[in-house]
PDB file of C-alpha atoms in Angstrom:
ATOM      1  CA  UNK I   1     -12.396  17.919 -20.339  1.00  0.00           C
ATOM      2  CA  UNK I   2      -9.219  16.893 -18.305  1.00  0.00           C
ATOM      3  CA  UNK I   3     -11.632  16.165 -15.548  1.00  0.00           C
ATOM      4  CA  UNK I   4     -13.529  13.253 -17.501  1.00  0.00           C
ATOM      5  CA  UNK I   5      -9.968  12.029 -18.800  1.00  0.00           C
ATOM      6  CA  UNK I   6      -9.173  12.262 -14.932  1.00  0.00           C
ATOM      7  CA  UNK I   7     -12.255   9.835 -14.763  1.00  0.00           C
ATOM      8  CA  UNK I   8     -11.134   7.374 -17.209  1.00  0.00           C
ATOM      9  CA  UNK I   9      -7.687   7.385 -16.328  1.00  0.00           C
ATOM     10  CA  UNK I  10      -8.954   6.170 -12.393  1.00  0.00           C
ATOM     11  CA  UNK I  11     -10.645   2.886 -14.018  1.00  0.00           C
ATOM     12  CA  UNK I  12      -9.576   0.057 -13.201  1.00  0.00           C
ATOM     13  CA  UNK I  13      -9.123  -2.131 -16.420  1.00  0.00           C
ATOM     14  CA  UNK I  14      -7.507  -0.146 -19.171  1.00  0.00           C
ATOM     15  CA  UNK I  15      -6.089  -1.258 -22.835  1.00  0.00           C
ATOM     16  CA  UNK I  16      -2.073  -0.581 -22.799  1.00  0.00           C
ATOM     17  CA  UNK I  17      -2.419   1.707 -25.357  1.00  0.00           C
ATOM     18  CA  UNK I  18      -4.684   4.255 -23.598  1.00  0.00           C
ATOM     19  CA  UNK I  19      -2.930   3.740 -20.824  1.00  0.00           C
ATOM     20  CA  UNK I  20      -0.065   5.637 -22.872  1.00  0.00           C
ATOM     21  CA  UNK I  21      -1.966   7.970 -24.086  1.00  0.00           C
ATOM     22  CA  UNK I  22      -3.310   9.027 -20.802  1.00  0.00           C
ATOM     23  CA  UNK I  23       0.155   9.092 -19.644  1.00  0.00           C
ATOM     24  CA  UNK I  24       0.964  11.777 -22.060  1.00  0.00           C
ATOM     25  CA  UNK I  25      -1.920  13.771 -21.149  1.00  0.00           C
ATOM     26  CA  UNK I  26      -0.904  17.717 -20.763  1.00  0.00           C
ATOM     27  CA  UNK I  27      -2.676  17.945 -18.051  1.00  0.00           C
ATOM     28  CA  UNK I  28      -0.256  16.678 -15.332  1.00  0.00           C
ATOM     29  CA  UNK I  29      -3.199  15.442 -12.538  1.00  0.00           C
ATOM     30  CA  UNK I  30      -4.214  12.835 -15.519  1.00  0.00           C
ATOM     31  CA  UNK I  31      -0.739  11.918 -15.975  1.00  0.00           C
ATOM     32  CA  UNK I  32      -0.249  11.301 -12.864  1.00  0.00           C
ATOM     33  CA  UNK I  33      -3.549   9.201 -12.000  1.00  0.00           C
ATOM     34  CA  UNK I  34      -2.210   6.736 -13.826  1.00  0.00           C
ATOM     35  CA  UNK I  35       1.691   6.666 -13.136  1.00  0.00           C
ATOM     36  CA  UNK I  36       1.081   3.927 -10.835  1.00  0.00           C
ATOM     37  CA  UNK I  37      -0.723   1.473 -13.285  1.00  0.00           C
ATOM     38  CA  UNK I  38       1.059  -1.896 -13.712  1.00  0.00           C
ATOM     39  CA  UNK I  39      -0.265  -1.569 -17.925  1.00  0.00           C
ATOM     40  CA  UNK I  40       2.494   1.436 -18.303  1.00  0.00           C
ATOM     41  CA  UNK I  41       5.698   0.959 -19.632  1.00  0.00           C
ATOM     42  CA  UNK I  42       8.145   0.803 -16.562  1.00  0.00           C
ATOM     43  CA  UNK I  43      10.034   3.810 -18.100  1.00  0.00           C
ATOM     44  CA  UNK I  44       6.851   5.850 -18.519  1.00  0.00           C
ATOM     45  CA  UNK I  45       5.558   4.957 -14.977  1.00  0.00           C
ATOM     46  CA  UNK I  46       9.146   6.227 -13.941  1.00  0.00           C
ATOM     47  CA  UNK I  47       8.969   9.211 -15.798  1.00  0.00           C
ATOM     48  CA  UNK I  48       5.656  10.666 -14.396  1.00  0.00           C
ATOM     49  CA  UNK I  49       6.083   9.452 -10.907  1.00  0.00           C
ATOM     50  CA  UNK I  50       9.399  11.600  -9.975  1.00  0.00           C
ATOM     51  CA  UNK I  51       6.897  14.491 -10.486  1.00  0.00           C
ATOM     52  CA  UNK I  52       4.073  13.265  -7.710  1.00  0.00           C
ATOM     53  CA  UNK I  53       4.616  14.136  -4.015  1.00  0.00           C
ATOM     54  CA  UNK I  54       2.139  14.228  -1.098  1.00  0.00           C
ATOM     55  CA  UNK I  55      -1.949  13.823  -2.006  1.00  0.00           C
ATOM     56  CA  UNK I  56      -1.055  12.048  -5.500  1.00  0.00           C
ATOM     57  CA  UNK I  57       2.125   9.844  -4.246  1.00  0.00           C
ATOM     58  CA  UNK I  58      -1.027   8.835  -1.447  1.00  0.00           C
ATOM     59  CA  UNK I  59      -3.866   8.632  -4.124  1.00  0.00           C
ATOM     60  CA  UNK I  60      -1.441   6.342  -6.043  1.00  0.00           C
ATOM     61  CA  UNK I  61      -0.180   4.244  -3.403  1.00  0.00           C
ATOM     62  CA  UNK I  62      -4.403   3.689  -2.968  1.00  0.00           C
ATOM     63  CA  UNK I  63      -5.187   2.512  -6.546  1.00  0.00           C
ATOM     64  CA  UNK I  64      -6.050  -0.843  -6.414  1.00  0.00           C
ATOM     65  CA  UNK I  65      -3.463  -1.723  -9.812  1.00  0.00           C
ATOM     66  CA  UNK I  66      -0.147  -0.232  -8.136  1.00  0.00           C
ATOM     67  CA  UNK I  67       2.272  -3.213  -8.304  1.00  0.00           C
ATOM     68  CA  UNK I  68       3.836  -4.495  -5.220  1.00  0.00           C
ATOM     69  CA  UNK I  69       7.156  -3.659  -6.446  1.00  0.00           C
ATOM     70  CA  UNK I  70       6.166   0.028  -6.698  1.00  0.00           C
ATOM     71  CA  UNK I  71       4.778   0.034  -2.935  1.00  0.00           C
ATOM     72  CA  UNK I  72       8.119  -1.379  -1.404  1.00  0.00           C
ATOM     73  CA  UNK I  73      10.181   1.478  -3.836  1.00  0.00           C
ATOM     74  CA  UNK I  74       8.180   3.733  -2.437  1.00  0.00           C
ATOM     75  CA  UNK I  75       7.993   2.798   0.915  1.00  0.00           C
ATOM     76  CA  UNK I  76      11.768   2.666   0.983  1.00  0.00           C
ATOM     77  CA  UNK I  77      12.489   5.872  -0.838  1.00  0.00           C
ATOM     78  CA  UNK I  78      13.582   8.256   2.601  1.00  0.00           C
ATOM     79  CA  UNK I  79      11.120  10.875   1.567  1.00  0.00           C
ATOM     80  CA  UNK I  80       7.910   8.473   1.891  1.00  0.00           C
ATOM     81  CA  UNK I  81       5.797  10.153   4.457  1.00  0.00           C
ATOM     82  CA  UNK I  82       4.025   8.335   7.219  1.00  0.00           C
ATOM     83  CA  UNK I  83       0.546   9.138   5.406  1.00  0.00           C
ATOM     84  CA  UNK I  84       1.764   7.245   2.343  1.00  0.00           C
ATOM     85  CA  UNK I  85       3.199   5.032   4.688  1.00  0.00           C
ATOM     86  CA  UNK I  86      -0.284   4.003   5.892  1.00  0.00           C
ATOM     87  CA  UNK I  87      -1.568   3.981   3.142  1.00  0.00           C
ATOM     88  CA  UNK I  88       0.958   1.302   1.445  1.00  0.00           C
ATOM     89  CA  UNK I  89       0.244  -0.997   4.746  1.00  0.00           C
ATOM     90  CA  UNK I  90      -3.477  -0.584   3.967  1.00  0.00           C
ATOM     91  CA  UNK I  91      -2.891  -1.816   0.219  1.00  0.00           C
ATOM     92  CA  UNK I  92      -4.074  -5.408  -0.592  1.00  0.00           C
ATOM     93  CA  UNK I  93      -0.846  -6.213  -2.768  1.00  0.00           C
ATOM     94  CA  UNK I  94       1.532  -4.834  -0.376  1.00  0.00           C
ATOM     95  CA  UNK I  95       4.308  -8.031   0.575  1.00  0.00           C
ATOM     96  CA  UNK I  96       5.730  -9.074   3.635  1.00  0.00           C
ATOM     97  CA  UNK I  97       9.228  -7.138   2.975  1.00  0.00           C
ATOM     98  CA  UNK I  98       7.515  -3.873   2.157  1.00  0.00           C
ATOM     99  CA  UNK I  99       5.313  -4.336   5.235  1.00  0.00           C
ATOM    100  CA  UNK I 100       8.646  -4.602   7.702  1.00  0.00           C
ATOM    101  CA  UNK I 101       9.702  -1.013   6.524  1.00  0.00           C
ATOM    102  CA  UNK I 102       6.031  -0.112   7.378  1.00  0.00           C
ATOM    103  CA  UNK I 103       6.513  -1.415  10.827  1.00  0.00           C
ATOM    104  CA  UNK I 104       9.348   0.594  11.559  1.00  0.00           C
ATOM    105  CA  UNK I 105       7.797   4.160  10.731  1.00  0.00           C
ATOM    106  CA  UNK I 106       7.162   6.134  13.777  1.00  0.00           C
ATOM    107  CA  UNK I 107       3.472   6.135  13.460  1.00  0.00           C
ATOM    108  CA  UNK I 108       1.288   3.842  15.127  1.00  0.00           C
ATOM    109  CA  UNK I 109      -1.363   3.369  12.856  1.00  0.00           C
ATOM    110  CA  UNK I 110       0.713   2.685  10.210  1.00  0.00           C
ATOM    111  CA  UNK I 111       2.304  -0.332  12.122  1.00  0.00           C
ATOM    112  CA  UNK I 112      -1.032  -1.283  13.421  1.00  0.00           C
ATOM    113  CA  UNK I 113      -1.759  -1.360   9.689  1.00  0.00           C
ATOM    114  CA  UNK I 114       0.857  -3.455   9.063  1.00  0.00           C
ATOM    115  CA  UNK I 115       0.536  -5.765  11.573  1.00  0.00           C
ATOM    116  CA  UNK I 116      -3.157  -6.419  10.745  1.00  0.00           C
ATOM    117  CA  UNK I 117      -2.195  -7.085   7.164  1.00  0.00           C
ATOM    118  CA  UNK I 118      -2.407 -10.866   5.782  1.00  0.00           C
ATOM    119  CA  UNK I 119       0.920 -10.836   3.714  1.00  0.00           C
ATOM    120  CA  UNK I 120       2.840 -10.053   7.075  1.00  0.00           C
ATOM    121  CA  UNK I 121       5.226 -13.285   7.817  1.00  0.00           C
ATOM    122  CA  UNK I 122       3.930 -15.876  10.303  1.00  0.00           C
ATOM    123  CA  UNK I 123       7.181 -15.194  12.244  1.00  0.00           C
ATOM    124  CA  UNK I 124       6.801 -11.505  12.545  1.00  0.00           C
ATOM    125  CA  UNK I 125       3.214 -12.097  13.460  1.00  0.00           C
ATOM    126  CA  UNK I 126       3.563 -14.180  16.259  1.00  0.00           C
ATOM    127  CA  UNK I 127       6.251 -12.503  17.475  1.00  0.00           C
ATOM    128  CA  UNK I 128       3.932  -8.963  17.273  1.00  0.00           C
ATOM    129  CA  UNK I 129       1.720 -10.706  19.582  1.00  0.00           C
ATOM    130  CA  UNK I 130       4.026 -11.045  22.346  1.00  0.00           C
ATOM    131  CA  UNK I 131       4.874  -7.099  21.238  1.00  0.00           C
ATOM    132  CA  UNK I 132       4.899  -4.650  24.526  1.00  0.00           C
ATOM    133  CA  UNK I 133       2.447  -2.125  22.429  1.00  0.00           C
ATOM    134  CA  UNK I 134      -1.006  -3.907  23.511  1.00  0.00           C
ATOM    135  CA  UNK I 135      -2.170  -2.266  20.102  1.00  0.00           C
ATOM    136  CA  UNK I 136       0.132  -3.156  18.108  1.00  0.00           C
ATOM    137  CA  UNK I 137      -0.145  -6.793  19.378  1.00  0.00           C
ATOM    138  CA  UNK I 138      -4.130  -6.739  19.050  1.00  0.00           C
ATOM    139  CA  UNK I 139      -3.626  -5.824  15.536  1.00  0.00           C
ATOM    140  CA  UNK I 140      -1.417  -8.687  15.042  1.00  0.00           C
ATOM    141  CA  UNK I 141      -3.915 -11.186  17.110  1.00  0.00           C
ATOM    142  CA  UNK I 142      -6.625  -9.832  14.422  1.00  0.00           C
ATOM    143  CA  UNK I 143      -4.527 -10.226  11.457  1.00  0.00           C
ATOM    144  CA  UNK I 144      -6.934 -12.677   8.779  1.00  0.00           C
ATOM    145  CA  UNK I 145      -4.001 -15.152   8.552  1.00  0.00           C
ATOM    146  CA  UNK I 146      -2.995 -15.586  11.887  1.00  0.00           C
ATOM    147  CA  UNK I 147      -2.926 -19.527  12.192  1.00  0.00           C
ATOM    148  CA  UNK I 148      -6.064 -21.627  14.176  1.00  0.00           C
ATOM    149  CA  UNK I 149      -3.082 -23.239  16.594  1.00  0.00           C
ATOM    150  CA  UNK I 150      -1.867 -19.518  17.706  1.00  0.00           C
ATOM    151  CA  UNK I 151      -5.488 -18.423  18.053  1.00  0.00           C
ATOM    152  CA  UNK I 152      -6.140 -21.108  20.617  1.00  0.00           C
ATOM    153  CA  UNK I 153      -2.963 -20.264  22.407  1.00  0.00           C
ATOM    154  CA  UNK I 154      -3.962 -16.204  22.823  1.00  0.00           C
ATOM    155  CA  UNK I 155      -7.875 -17.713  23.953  1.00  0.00           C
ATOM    156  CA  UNK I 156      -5.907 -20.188  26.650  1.00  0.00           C
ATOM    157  CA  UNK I 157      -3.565 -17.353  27.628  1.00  0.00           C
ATOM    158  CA  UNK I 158      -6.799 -14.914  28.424  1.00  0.00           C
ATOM    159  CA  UNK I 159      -8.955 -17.029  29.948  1.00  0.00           C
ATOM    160  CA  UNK I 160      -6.156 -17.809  32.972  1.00  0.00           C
TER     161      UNK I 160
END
């Protein structure tokens, strides 16, 4: 039974009220599927997310409802691993300022994550593309909203 309220609780579009009520599941894997839910109180959220580390701090960090504000807490919180690190770069809602800490974590895919993301400031864009990590810079020159002007400037600067 936990498993099909495990089920529910991973949908996408949820009334408050269940919401709740799946928050106050017994079983603490339902709980926690939907700590990261933007239709939770912000105290009830809270409450169920000091309890998730590692696989469910990642699973939640991947739902597709986790609010922006929750991904830069989380990425700045010192105990954020480079896994959930990734993982926040890889979310669609993730902003520019949670998206710097994400480019300072040691690991490379999570920067290349980062700098491949859309949200990522024009300035720190451009700037990755001059970056001495060729990776890290052709993640940047792929990045969806890297301007037309700057893409003409990288084509000019290869075909010399």
């Amino acid at each position: 039974m936990a498993q099909a309220r495990a089920l529910v609780a991973d949908r996408t579009r949820l009334p408050c009220d269940l919401a709740e009520q799946l928050a106050a599941d017994p079983d603490i894997a339902v709980a926690q599927r939907i700590a990261f839910r933007p239709e939770l109180a912000p105290e009830t959220g809270r409450r169920i997310r000091r309890t998730a580390r590692g696989a469910r701090l990642r699973r939640g960090c991947r739902h597709p409802g986790c609010p922006a504000a929750l991904l830069y807490c989380i990425a700045a919180s010192p105990a954020s691993t480079s896994r959930i690190l990734r993982e926040i770069a890889r979310h669609p809602t993730t902003r520019s300022e949670t998206l710097l800490l994400c480019l300072a974590a040691p690991d490379s895919d999570t920067r290349r994550h980062a700098a491949a993301h859309p949200a990522l400031a024009l300035p720190v864009l451009e700037s990755l593309i001059n970056a001495p990590d060729s990776s890290l810079a052709r993640a940047a020159a792929s990045n969806p909203a890297l301007p037309e002007t700057v893409m003409e400037q990288l084509i000019t600067r290869a075909m010399r």
